[in-house]
Amino acid sequence: MKVRDVQHAVLPRATADEHSRQNAVVSLRRLLNSKVRSRNVGIFESEAAPAFAERHGRQPQSPEEVRQAFLMSPGYRMWSAANRSAQEMIWVSVGEPTYRDLDRMEQATKELIEAEDKRGSLSLDPSYDPSPEVANVDIHLQPGGYAMNRSEYDIVPGALYECGGNVFSFGQGIGRGDSKAGVILRLLEEEFDGFKPAKMLDIGCSAGAASAAYAAEWPEVDIHAVDLGAAMLRYAHARAESLGVAVHFHQMDASDMRFEDESFDLVVSHNLMHEIGEEKRRAMIRESFRLVRPGGVVIHQDVAIRNQPTLVHEVERDWDTHFNGEVHWNTYATADLKADMIAAGFPEDTVVEHDLTALQGMANNRWYAISGRKPAQ
Amino acid sequence: MTNQAQAIAALVETARGNRPQSLENREVEETLNIALALLVELSVANDKIDRLERLVAKLRGEDVEALREIRYDGAVADQRQETTDALLMRVLRILIDPRAQAES
Ligand SMILES: C[S@@+](CC[C@H](N)C(=O)[O-])C[C@H]1O[C@@H](n2cnc3c(N)ncnc32)[C@H](O)[C@@H]1O
């Protein structure tokens, strides 16, 4: 199943002008990324480092100094201001159709959720208080954040995430045919002998794009997905039902999931690690070990921002921490994930880091993943 | 039902956190934001003009390229030039303002 640009009943029906606006933001971001941001590292040498040296009489050394130096460069500052502005306009371009069409979308959600012949399910936990380190931040500036939930049929965070995610990704040069689930399916095929689960778990599922893609690929597999936001999960559930695929969505914390030990053959997470702090991440990885059955596979996939060639590249990548509400971006980028996997219980020789090419899109689009396997008994 | 302006306000009102500034001066940063938003709106308007050109061409039973190739001279060209000059004057007015900068 295609993951991006999929049509279903709970998507806002954007007008022609609203589509034009989203397209313009995609194009603006594409230009900023390919033609302007790409100059930042060079600008560091030509503008930033000299400005820093003039003020301090020496070269910038620590990450904080490199950051200060970047901000002394007019070229970098203009890119940063424009990039922040473009990021905000992503949300305006998808938020306007969402709120404008919300009555219809909520009605469609209600009908899908209350239908008798559902394929999947939704279990929300009113006693759960979403993890504040995520819930209290507008991560990548999505207004209201992941956990916003304003009413019984609220779905805004899911609609914003799916639509904003598309505008973001296309502007990033990620192809319409790319899919993180597809990349993991390929990895299972190539590196795990075509491993196929009977039951699987997708942690931090958001709008459920990946979960639904697995369900479409593997209709007979029992697929469960977890996220912290009630309205996010409501959207994901209605979306999956509208697409006619079976996924069971649960509101739980990734660091403390209420499934029995060894319940799943395959546990995955997509783009979750960079959104949570160090302790949560370690607990989430421990949970993935606890929940996978002996002989089962765990794969945590995320953005390929780790292992930058120089400190300057690293600080340049770290823009998102400071300007894009990605408060855990750098924590993830510099974490020793192999050590986390081993500490969680995965035997060292099963823990592998993968540098994966995207299914489609610009040649330099890559994904990171780390996998581990629980020993068969 | 929510109208367009209300929809935008509804979104903007849910935004949380502070807004870190990149440029040295807040006014400049906000002006840049307005300029980029106008750039996006110009693109929306261009799409709309393109759509209309195609529809007109179809109605006239001719190729849209042919329709776009129509050139005007004489009085129409003069009128167009006047319109362009006035647009530039409006947009670039600040550059020709005779008043010197003063302390506020
Ligand atoms: C960047 S999104 C990834 C979405 C999706 N997997 C994808 O690849 O498109 C991260 C998701 O993780 C969820 N999340 C963050 N911390 C969590 C936690 N502690 N427990 C459960 N979900 C969490 C967020 O609500 C958000 O929906």
Short mmCIF file of C-alpha atoms and ligand atoms in Angstrom, two decimals:
data_model
loop_
_atom_site.label_atom_id
_atom_site.label_comp_id
_atom_site.label_asym_id
_atom_site.label_seq_id
_atom_site.Cartn_x
_atom_site.Cartn_y
_atom_site.Cartn_z
CA MET A 1 0.00 0.00 0.00
CA LYS A 2 1.09 3.50 -0.71
CA VAL A 3 1.70 5.34 2.55
CA ARG A 4 1.78 8.91 1.37
CA ASP A 5 -0.98 10.72 -0.46
CA VAL A 6 -3.54 8.02 0.29
CA GLN A 7 -7.24 8.87 -0.13
CA HIS A 8 -9.66 8.06 2.69
CA ALA A 9 -12.74 9.46 4.43
CA VAL A 10 -11.08 11.31 7.31
CA LEU A 11 -8.66 13.37 5.24
CA PRO A 12 -9.64 17.02 4.87
CA ARG A 13 -11.05 17.71 1.43
CA ALA A 14 -8.77 20.48 0.35
CA THR A 15 -9.93 22.98 -2.27
CA ALA A 16 -7.91 23.65 -5.40
CA ASP A 17 -6.46 26.79 -3.80
CA GLU A 18 -5.53 24.88 -0.66
CA HIS A 19 -3.75 22.28 -2.79
CA SER A 20 -1.93 25.06 -4.60
CA ARG A 21 -0.88 26.51 -1.26
CA GLN A 22 0.45 23.16 -0.01
CA ASN A 23 2.29 22.72 -3.27
CA ALA A 24 3.85 26.15 -2.98
CA VAL A 25 5.09 25.30 0.52
CA VAL A 26 6.51 22.00 -0.76
CA SER A 27 8.32 23.88 -3.52
CA LEU A 28 9.59 26.57 -1.15
CA ARG A 29 10.96 23.93 1.22
CA ARG A 30 12.50 21.99 -1.63
CA LEU A 31 14.33 25.09 -2.79
CA LEU A 32 15.44 25.99 0.73
CA ASN A 33 16.74 22.47 1.30
CA SER A 34 18.47 21.88 -1.99
CA LYS A 35 19.77 25.36 -2.81
CA VAL A 36 20.07 27.27 0.46
CA ARG A 37 20.55 24.85 3.33
CA SER A 38 23.10 22.95 1.28
CA ARG A 39 25.38 26.01 1.53
CA ASN A 40 25.39 26.14 5.33
CA VAL A 41 28.52 24.10 5.91
CA GLY A 42 30.40 26.23 3.36
CA ILE A 43 29.02 29.38 4.95
CA PHE A 44 30.44 28.20 8.24
CA GLU A 45 33.94 28.47 6.75
CA SER A 46 33.36 31.70 4.86
CA GLU A 47 31.21 33.70 7.30
CA ALA A 48 30.61 32.00 10.63
CA ALA A 49 34.06 30.88 11.76
CA PRO A 50 35.76 34.17 10.71
CA ALA A 51 33.11 36.21 12.57
CA PHE A 52 33.60 34.09 15.67
CA ALA A 53 37.40 34.33 15.40
CA GLU A 54 37.21 38.10 15.08
CA ARG A 55 35.17 38.40 18.24
CA HIS A 56 36.95 35.79 20.35
CA GLY A 57 40.43 35.64 18.86
CA ARG A 58 40.18 31.88 18.26
CA GLN A 59 38.22 29.29 16.35
CA PRO A 60 34.93 27.93 17.70
CA GLN A 61 35.43 24.55 19.35
CA SER A 62 32.54 23.19 21.38
CA PRO A 63 29.16 22.43 19.80
CA GLU A 64 27.75 25.50 21.57
CA GLU A 65 30.50 27.68 20.09
CA VAL A 66 29.91 26.28 16.62
CA ARG A 67 26.25 27.10 17.08
CA GLN A 68 27.07 30.64 18.19
CA ALA A 69 29.35 31.03 15.20
CA PHE A 70 26.62 29.88 12.80
CA LEU A 71 24.32 32.51 14.24
CA MET A 72 26.93 35.20 13.51
CA SER A 73 26.56 34.50 9.81
CA PRO A 74 23.90 36.48 7.92
CA GLY A 75 23.55 33.71 5.34
CA TYR A 76 22.83 31.12 7.99
CA ARG A 77 20.47 33.43 9.84
CA MET A 78 18.43 34.14 6.72
CA TRP A 79 18.16 30.42 5.92
CA SER A 80 17.19 29.68 9.51
CA ALA A 81 14.50 32.39 9.58
CA ALA A 82 13.13 31.26 6.21
CA ASN A 83 13.18 27.60 7.19
CA ARG A 84 11.33 28.27 10.42
CA SER A 85 8.80 30.31 8.49
CA ALA A 86 8.35 27.54 5.91
CA GLN A 87 7.88 24.98 8.67
CA GLU A 88 5.15 27.13 10.21
CA MET A 89 3.51 27.51 6.81
CA ILE A 90 3.34 23.72 6.44
CA TRP A 91 0.94 23.71 9.37
CA VAL A 92 -1.04 26.68 8.12
CA SER A 93 -1.40 25.07 4.69
CA VAL A 94 -2.81 21.85 6.14
CA GLY A 95 -4.48 23.35 9.21
CA GLU A 96 -6.79 25.60 7.23
CA PRO A 97 -8.48 22.75 5.29
CA THR A 98 -8.50 20.60 8.44
CA TYR A 99 -10.36 23.07 10.63
CA ARG A 100 -12.55 24.21 7.75
CA ASP A 101 -13.68 20.66 6.97
CA LEU A 102 -13.64 19.42 10.56
CA ASP A 103 -17.39 18.92 11.05
CA ARG A 104 -17.55 16.52 8.14
CA MET A 105 -14.35 14.75 9.17
CA GLU A 106 -15.56 14.26 12.73
CA GLN A 107 -18.88 12.92 11.46
CA ALA A 108 -17.05 10.47 9.17
CA THR A 109 -14.89 9.44 12.13
CA LYS A 110 -17.93 8.84 14.31
CA GLU A 111 -19.53 6.65 11.64
CA LEU A 112 -16.35 4.65 11.06
CA ILE A 113 -15.67 4.17 14.78
CA GLU A 114 -19.22 3.19 15.60
CA ALA A 115 -19.72 0.89 12.61
CA GLU A 116 -20.64 -2.70 13.42
CA ASP A 117 -18.46 -4.49 10.92
CA LYS A 118 -15.08 -3.07 11.87
CA ARG A 119 -11.88 -4.87 11.00
CA GLY A 120 -9.70 -3.42 13.72
CA SER A 121 -10.28 -1.77 17.09
CA LEU A 122 -9.49 1.27 19.21
CA SER A 123 -8.79 1.12 22.93
CA LEU A 124 -8.28 4.43 24.65
CA ASP A 125 -7.20 4.75 28.27
CA PRO A 126 -8.80 7.78 29.96
CA SER A 127 -6.58 7.23 33.01
CA TYR A 128 -3.39 7.65 30.97
CA ASP A 129 -1.70 11.04 31.12
CA PRO A 130 0.41 11.40 27.97
CA SER A 131 4.14 11.66 28.60
CA PRO A 132 4.71 15.39 29.23
CA GLU A 133 8.14 15.41 27.57
CA VAL A 134 6.28 14.84 24.31
CA ALA A 135 2.76 16.04 25.04
CA ASN A 136 3.80 19.48 26.30
CA VAL A 137 5.89 20.36 23.25
CA ASP A 138 4.78 21.25 19.73
CA ILE A 139 7.26 18.84 18.20
CA HIS A 140 8.25 20.04 14.71
CA LEU A 141 5.91 22.93 15.47
CA GLN A 142 2.69 20.99 14.91
CA PRO A 143 0.24 23.30 16.70
CA GLY A 144 -1.22 21.56 19.76
CA GLY A 145 1.28 18.72 19.55
CA TYR A 146 0.70 14.98 19.39
CA ALA A 147 -1.52 14.60 22.43
CA MET A 148 -4.08 17.36 21.85
CA ASN A 149 -7.56 15.92 22.39
CA ARG A 150 -10.34 18.49 22.60
CA SER A 151 -13.48 16.41 22.29
CA GLU A 152 -14.95 12.96 21.93
CA TYR A 153 -14.43 12.81 18.17
CA ASP A 154 -11.39 15.04 17.89
CA ILE A 155 -8.98 13.91 15.17
CA VAL A 156 -7.07 17.13 14.48
CA PRO A 157 -3.62 15.90 15.57
CA GLY A 158 -3.91 12.89 13.25
CA ALA A 159 -5.08 14.93 10.28
CA LEU A 160 -2.35 17.52 10.83
CA TYR A 161 0.28 14.83 11.24
CA GLU A 162 -0.68 12.96 8.08
CA CYS A 163 -1.18 16.00 5.85
CA GLY A 164 1.71 17.99 7.32
CA GLY A 165 3.89 14.91 7.05
CA ASN A 166 3.19 14.70 3.34
CA VAL A 167 3.96 18.38 2.74
CA PHE A 168 7.13 18.02 4.85
CA SER A 169 8.34 14.85 3.16
CA PHE A 170 7.76 15.97 -0.41
CA GLY A 171 9.62 19.19 0.41
CA GLN A 172 12.42 17.04 1.80
CA GLY A 173 12.64 15.26 -1.55
CA ILE A 174 11.11 12.06 -0.21
CA GLY A 175 9.23 10.35 -3.04
CA ARG A 176 5.49 9.81 -3.08
CA GLY A 177 6.18 6.10 -3.36
CA ASP A 178 8.47 5.93 -0.34
CA SER A 179 7.33 4.09 2.75
CA LYS A 180 9.14 3.39 5.99
CA ALA A 181 7.11 0.19 6.34
CA GLY A 182 8.17 -0.75 2.82
CA VAL A 183 11.81 -0.22 3.72
CA ILE A 184 11.42 -2.53 6.73
CA LEU A 185 9.58 -5.15 4.66
CA ARG A 186 12.52 -5.08 2.27
CA LEU A 187 14.95 -5.40 5.17
CA LEU A 188 13.06 -8.44 6.50
CA GLU A 189 13.19 -9.94 3.04
CA GLU A 190 16.88 -9.30 2.50
CA GLU A 191 18.41 -9.68 5.95
CA PHE A 192 15.97 -11.88 7.87
CA ASP A 193 15.17 -14.57 5.31
CA GLY A 194 11.76 -13.11 4.56
CA PHE A 195 10.75 -13.25 8.23
CA LYS A 196 6.98 -12.90 8.51
CA PRO A 197 5.17 -12.56 11.85
CA ALA A 198 1.83 -13.93 12.95
CA LYS A 199 1.45 -11.00 15.34
CA MET A 200 3.24 -7.67 15.27
CA LEU A 201 3.45 -4.37 17.15
CA ASP A 202 4.11 -0.84 15.81
CA ILE A 203 5.17 1.52 18.63
CA GLY A 204 4.53 5.28 18.27
CA CYS A 205 2.23 4.83 15.29
CA SER A 206 0.84 8.41 14.98
CA ALA A 207 -1.73 8.46 12.17
CA GLY A 208 -1.05 4.77 11.55
CA ALA A 209 0.38 5.11 8.05
CA ALA A 210 2.97 2.39 8.61
CA SER A 211 0.64 0.17 10.65
CA ALA A 212 -1.95 0.28 7.85
CA ALA A 213 0.72 -0.43 5.24
CA TYR A 214 1.76 -3.61 7.10
CA ALA A 215 -1.89 -4.59 7.38
CA ALA A 216 -2.39 -4.15 3.64
CA GLU A 217 0.73 -6.18 2.86
CA TRP A 218 -0.09 -8.89 5.41
CA PRO A 219 -3.89 -9.12 5.74
CA GLU A 220 -3.70 -12.30 7.83
CA VAL A 221 -1.26 -10.88 10.41
CA ASP A 222 -2.61 -9.67 13.78
CA ILE A 223 -1.37 -6.08 13.90
CA HIS A 224 -1.29 -3.87 16.98
CA ALA A 225 -0.18 -0.25 17.24
CA VAL A 226 0.49 2.05 20.18
CA ASP A 227 0.61 5.80 20.59
CA LEU A 228 0.12 8.29 23.42
CA GLY A 229 -2.47 10.59 21.88
CA ALA A 230 -6.19 9.75 22.02
CA ALA A 231 -7.18 11.97 19.09
CA MET A 232 -4.16 10.75 17.12
CA LEU A 233 -5.24 7.13 17.64
CA ARG A 234 -8.88 7.93 16.88
CA TYR A 235 -7.78 9.33 13.53
CA ALA A 236 -5.49 6.36 12.87
CA HIS A 237 -8.30 3.95 13.63
CA ALA A 238 -10.87 5.73 11.44
CA ARG A 239 -8.28 6.00 8.68
CA ALA A 240 -7.49 2.27 8.79
CA GLU A 241 -11.18 1.37 8.79
CA SER A 242 -11.81 3.70 5.86
CA LEU A 243 -8.96 2.00 3.99
CA GLY A 244 -10.38 -1.39 4.88
CA VAL A 245 -7.37 -2.74 6.76
CA ALA A 246 -7.27 -4.41 10.19
CA VAL A 247 -5.19 -2.72 12.90
CA HIS A 248 -5.77 -2.70 16.66
CA PHE A 249 -4.83 0.67 18.14
CA HIS A 250 -4.02 1.15 21.83
CA GLN A 251 -3.36 4.23 23.93
CA MET A 252 -0.33 3.34 26.02
CA ASP A 253 3.06 4.70 26.90
CA ALA A 254 5.87 3.19 24.87
CA SER A 255 7.90 2.81 28.04
CA ASP A 256 5.20 0.82 29.85
CA MET A 257 2.92 -1.19 27.59
CA ARG A 258 0.16 -3.40 28.93
CA PHE A 259 0.80 -6.44 26.74
CA GLU A 260 1.94 -9.76 28.13
CA ASP A 261 5.57 -10.81 27.84
CA GLU A 262 6.54 -12.39 24.50
CA SER A 263 3.26 -11.47 22.79
CA PHE A 264 4.68 -10.52 19.40
CA ASP A 265 6.83 -12.07 16.68
CA LEU A 266 7.84 -8.69 15.33
CA VAL A 267 8.09 -5.34 17.12
CA VAL A 268 8.87 -2.18 15.14
CA SER A 269 8.98 1.53 15.74
CA HIS A 270 9.16 4.19 13.03
CA ASN A 271 10.60 7.63 13.75
CA LEU A 272 9.88 7.30 17.46
CA MET A 273 13.37 7.33 18.98
CA HIS A 274 14.11 10.92 17.97
CA GLU A 275 10.94 12.14 19.67
CA ILE A 276 11.60 10.79 23.14
CA GLY A 277 14.23 11.45 25.80
CA GLU A 278 17.00 9.11 26.84
CA GLU A 279 15.23 7.36 29.71
CA LYS A 280 12.03 6.82 27.74
CA ARG A 281 14.01 5.49 24.83
CA ARG A 282 15.84 2.97 26.97
CA ALA A 283 12.60 1.88 28.62
CA MET A 284 10.91 1.61 25.20
CA ILE A 285 13.74 -0.59 23.91
CA ARG A 286 13.51 -2.75 27.06
CA GLU A 287 9.78 -3.07 26.44
CA SER A 288 10.41 -4.15 22.86
CA PHE A 289 12.70 -6.89 24.19
CA ARG A 290 10.17 -8.00 26.79
CA LEU A 291 7.32 -8.12 24.29
CA VAL A 292 9.00 -10.05 21.49
CA ARG A 293 8.86 -13.83 21.63
CA PRO A 294 12.03 -15.95 21.58
CA GLY A 295 13.31 -16.04 18.01
CA GLY A 296 11.37 -12.86 17.20
CA VAL A 297 12.69 -9.70 15.57
CA VAL A 298 12.76 -6.09 16.81
CA ILE A 299 13.50 -3.20 14.44
CA HIS A 300 13.62 0.44 15.48
CA GLN A 301 13.77 2.68 12.41
CA ASP A 302 14.40 6.42 12.42
CA VAL A 303 15.82 9.39 10.55
CA ALA A 304 19.34 9.14 9.15
CA ILE A 305 20.86 12.08 11.00
CA ARG A 306 23.31 10.06 13.06
CA ASN A 307 27.02 9.77 12.29
CA GLN A 308 27.61 13.20 10.79
CA PRO A 309 31.12 13.57 9.30
CA THR A 310 32.18 16.64 11.32
CA LEU A 311 31.12 18.69 14.32
CA VAL A 312 30.02 21.46 11.94
CA HIS A 313 27.70 19.05 10.11
CA GLU A 314 26.41 17.82 13.46
CA VAL A 315 25.57 21.30 14.70
CA GLU A 316 24.05 22.20 11.35
CA ARG A 317 21.75 19.13 11.62
CA ASP A 318 20.91 20.17 15.15
CA TRP A 319 18.95 23.20 13.92
CA ASP A 320 15.76 21.26 14.61
CA THR A 321 16.46 21.03 18.34
CA HIS A 322 16.59 24.80 18.66
CA PHE A 323 14.21 26.05 15.99
CA ASN A 324 11.83 23.19 15.20
CA GLY A 325 10.61 21.98 18.58
CA GLU A 326 12.53 18.72 18.09
CA VAL A 327 13.71 18.75 21.67
CA HIS A 328 15.16 15.21 21.56
CA TRP A 329 16.73 15.44 18.10
CA ASN A 330 20.31 15.72 19.29
CA THR A 331 19.83 13.22 22.10
CA TYR A 332 18.85 10.71 19.45
CA ALA A 333 21.52 11.76 16.95
CA THR A 334 24.33 11.20 19.42
CA ALA A 335 22.94 8.22 21.39
CA ASP A 336 24.72 4.89 21.67
CA LEU A 337 21.73 2.85 20.50
CA LYS A 338 23.72 -0.35 20.21
CA ALA A 339 24.53 -0.13 23.91
CA ASP A 340 20.84 0.49 24.66
CA MET A 341 19.81 -2.62 22.71
CA ILE A 342 22.42 -4.78 24.44
CA ALA A 343 21.46 -3.40 27.86
CA ALA A 344 17.83 -4.28 27.07
CA GLY A 345 18.83 -7.91 26.65
CA PHE A 346 19.53 -8.41 22.95
CA PRO A 347 22.64 -10.56 22.46
CA GLU A 348 25.41 -8.38 21.06
CA ASP A 349 25.85 -10.47 17.92
CA THR A 350 22.18 -9.94 16.95
CA VAL A 351 22.27 -6.15 17.21
CA VAL A 352 22.85 -4.57 13.79
CA GLU A 353 22.67 -0.96 12.60
CA HIS A 354 21.34 -0.51 9.07
CA ASP A 355 21.85 2.33 6.62
CA LEU A 356 18.83 1.92 4.33
CA THR A 357 18.07 3.52 0.99
CA ALA A 358 14.57 4.90 0.60
CA LEU A 359 12.22 3.10 -1.76
CA GLN A 360 11.85 6.20 -3.87
CA GLY A 361 12.89 9.82 -3.90
CA MET A 362 16.17 11.68 -4.15
CA ALA A 363 19.20 9.43 -4.11
CA ASN A 364 20.44 10.83 -0.81
CA ASN A 365 17.25 9.97 1.06
CA ARG A 366 18.12 7.30 3.57
CA TRP A 367 16.68 5.78 6.70
CA TYR A 368 18.43 4.46 9.79
CA ALA A 369 17.39 1.28 11.61
CA ILE A 370 18.74 -0.84 14.42
CA SER A 371 17.60 -4.43 14.82
CA GLY A 372 17.96 -7.17 17.39
CA ARG A 373 16.78 -10.69 17.81
CA LYS A 374 15.71 -12.47 20.96
CA PRO A 375 17.42 -15.87 21.17
CA ALA A 376 15.16 -18.83 20.44
CA GLN A 377 14.71 -20.98 23.51
CA MET B 1 -19.24 25.57 9.75
CA THR B 2 -15.92 27.28 10.06
CA ASN B 3 -14.91 29.83 7.47
CA GLN B 4 -11.37 30.16 6.14
CA ALA B 5 -10.26 32.95 8.44
CA GLN B 6 -11.71 31.16 11.46
CA ALA B 7 -9.96 27.94 10.43
CA ILE B 8 -6.60 29.70 10.29
CA ALA B 9 -7.23 31.38 13.64
CA ALA B 10 -8.26 28.03 15.17
CA LEU B 11 -4.96 26.51 14.09
CA VAL B 12 -2.79 29.43 15.14
CA GLU B 13 -4.43 29.62 18.57
CA THR B 14 -3.37 26.08 19.44
CA ALA B 15 0.35 26.75 18.91
CA ARG B 16 2.43 26.53 22.09
CA GLY B 17 5.97 27.31 23.21
CA ASN B 18 8.13 30.28 22.34
CA ARG B 19 9.33 31.43 18.96
CA PRO B 20 13.12 31.53 18.69
CA GLN B 21 14.34 34.25 16.39
CA SER B 22 17.08 33.79 13.82
CA LEU B 23 17.60 37.34 12.60
CA GLU B 24 19.07 40.11 14.73
CA ASN B 25 15.91 42.08 14.67
CA ARG B 26 12.40 40.93 15.35
CA GLU B 27 10.72 43.37 12.98
CA VAL B 28 12.85 42.14 10.10
CA GLU B 29 12.10 38.53 10.96
CA GLU B 30 8.37 39.16 11.02
CA THR B 31 8.56 41.08 7.76
CA LEU B 32 10.41 38.18 6.16
CA ASN B 33 7.59 35.89 7.30
CA ILE B 34 5.04 38.16 5.70
CA ALA B 35 7.03 38.29 2.47
CA LEU B 36 7.33 34.50 2.29
CA ALA B 37 3.63 34.08 3.00
CA LEU B 38 2.91 36.50 0.14
CA LEU B 39 5.20 34.47 -2.09
CA VAL B 40 3.07 31.42 -1.34
CA GLU B 41 -0.11 33.39 -2.04
CA LEU B 42 1.33 34.62 -5.34
CA SER B 43 1.92 31.02 -6.28
CA VAL B 44 -1.68 30.19 -5.41
CA ALA B 45 -2.87 33.10 -7.60
CA ASN B 46 -0.62 31.95 -10.45
CA ASP B 47 -2.12 28.49 -10.28
CA LYS B 48 -5.55 30.05 -10.47
CA ILE B 49 -4.65 32.19 -13.48
CA ASP B 50 -3.21 29.13 -15.18
CA ARG B 51 -6.42 27.22 -14.51
CA LEU B 52 -8.51 30.03 -15.97
CA GLU B 53 -6.27 30.37 -19.03
CA ARG B 54 -6.71 26.70 -19.73
CA LEU B 55 -10.46 26.93 -19.35
CA VAL B 56 -10.69 29.96 -21.62
CA ALA B 57 -8.54 28.22 -24.22
CA LYS B 58 -10.80 25.21 -24.07
CA LEU B 59 -13.90 27.35 -24.41
CA ARG B 60 -12.36 29.05 -27.43
CA GLY B 61 -11.33 25.72 -28.87
CA GLU B 62 -7.67 26.67 -29.10
CA ASP B 63 -4.37 25.64 -27.64
CA VAL B 64 -3.53 27.23 -24.28
CA GLU B 65 -0.04 28.05 -25.57
CA ALA B 66 -1.60 30.02 -28.40
CA LEU B 67 -3.72 31.90 -25.91
CA ARG B 68 -0.65 32.72 -23.82
CA GLU B 69 1.21 33.91 -26.89
CA ILE B 70 -1.26 36.70 -27.52
CA ARG B 71 0.69 39.97 -27.50
CA TYR B 72 -0.82 43.39 -27.27
CA ASP B 73 0.59 46.58 -28.60
CA GLY B 74 -0.61 50.09 -29.02
CA ALA B 75 -3.11 51.37 -26.48
CA VAL B 76 -3.47 48.07 -24.63
CA ALA B 77 0.29 47.73 -24.24
CA ASP B 78 0.45 51.28 -22.90
CA GLN B 79 -2.26 50.54 -20.38
CA ARG B 80 -0.45 47.43 -19.23
CA GLN B 81 2.76 49.36 -18.83
CA GLU B 82 0.97 51.94 -16.70
CA THR B 83 -0.44 49.20 -14.51
CA THR B 84 2.99 47.65 -14.05
CA ASP B 85 4.56 50.99 -13.20
CA ALA B 86 1.87 51.69 -10.64
CA LEU B 87 2.32 48.27 -9.08
CA LEU B 88 6.05 48.86 -8.75
CA MET B 89 5.44 52.28 -7.22
CA ARG B 90 3.12 50.80 -4.65
CA VAL B 91 5.44 48.00 -3.69
CA LEU B 92 8.69 49.95 -3.75
CA ARG B 93 7.29 53.19 -2.34
CA ILE B 94 9.57 53.00 0.68
CA LEU B 95 12.65 53.16 -1.55
CA ILE B 96 11.67 56.54 -2.94
CA ASP B 97 10.32 58.07 0.24
CA PRO B 98 12.17 61.42 0.57
CA ARG B 99 12.07 61.59 4.33
CA ALA B 100 15.34 60.88 6.14
CA GLN B 101 15.45 58.32 8.92
CA ALA B 102 14.83 59.91 12.29
CA GLU B 103 15.22 58.71 15.86
CA SER B 104 11.81 57.77 17.21
C1 LIG C 1 7.29 11.14 14.51
S1 LIG C 1 5.90 10.29 15.09
C2 LIG C 1 6.11 8.76 14.19
C3 LIG C 1 4.87 8.33 13.53
C4 LIG C 1 4.83 7.10 12.67
N1 LIG C 1 5.40 5.94 13.30
C5 LIG C 1 5.46 7.38 11.36
O1 LIG C 1 6.53 6.88 11.13
O2 LIG C 1 4.88 8.11 10.58
C6 LIG C 1 6.19 9.81 16.73
C7 LIG C 1 4.97 9.31 17.45
O3 LIG C 1 5.37 8.74 18.68
C8 LIG C 1 4.42 9.04 19.66
N2 LIG C 1 5.04 8.95 20.98
C9 LIG C 1 6.00 9.75 21.49
N3 LIG C 1 6.31 9.38 22.75
C10 LIG C 1 5.53 8.32 23.05
C11 LIG C 1 5.38 7.51 24.18
N4 LIG C 1 6.11 7.73 25.27
N5 LIG C 1 4.49 6.51 24.13
C12 LIG C 1 3.73 6.28 23.02
N6 LIG C 1 3.85 7.02 21.90
C13 LIG C 1 4.73 8.03 21.91
C14 LIG C 1 3.96 10.42 19.33
O4 LIG C 1 2.68 10.68 19.87
C15 LIG C 1 3.98 10.41 17.81
O5 LIG C 1 2.71 10.11 17.31
#
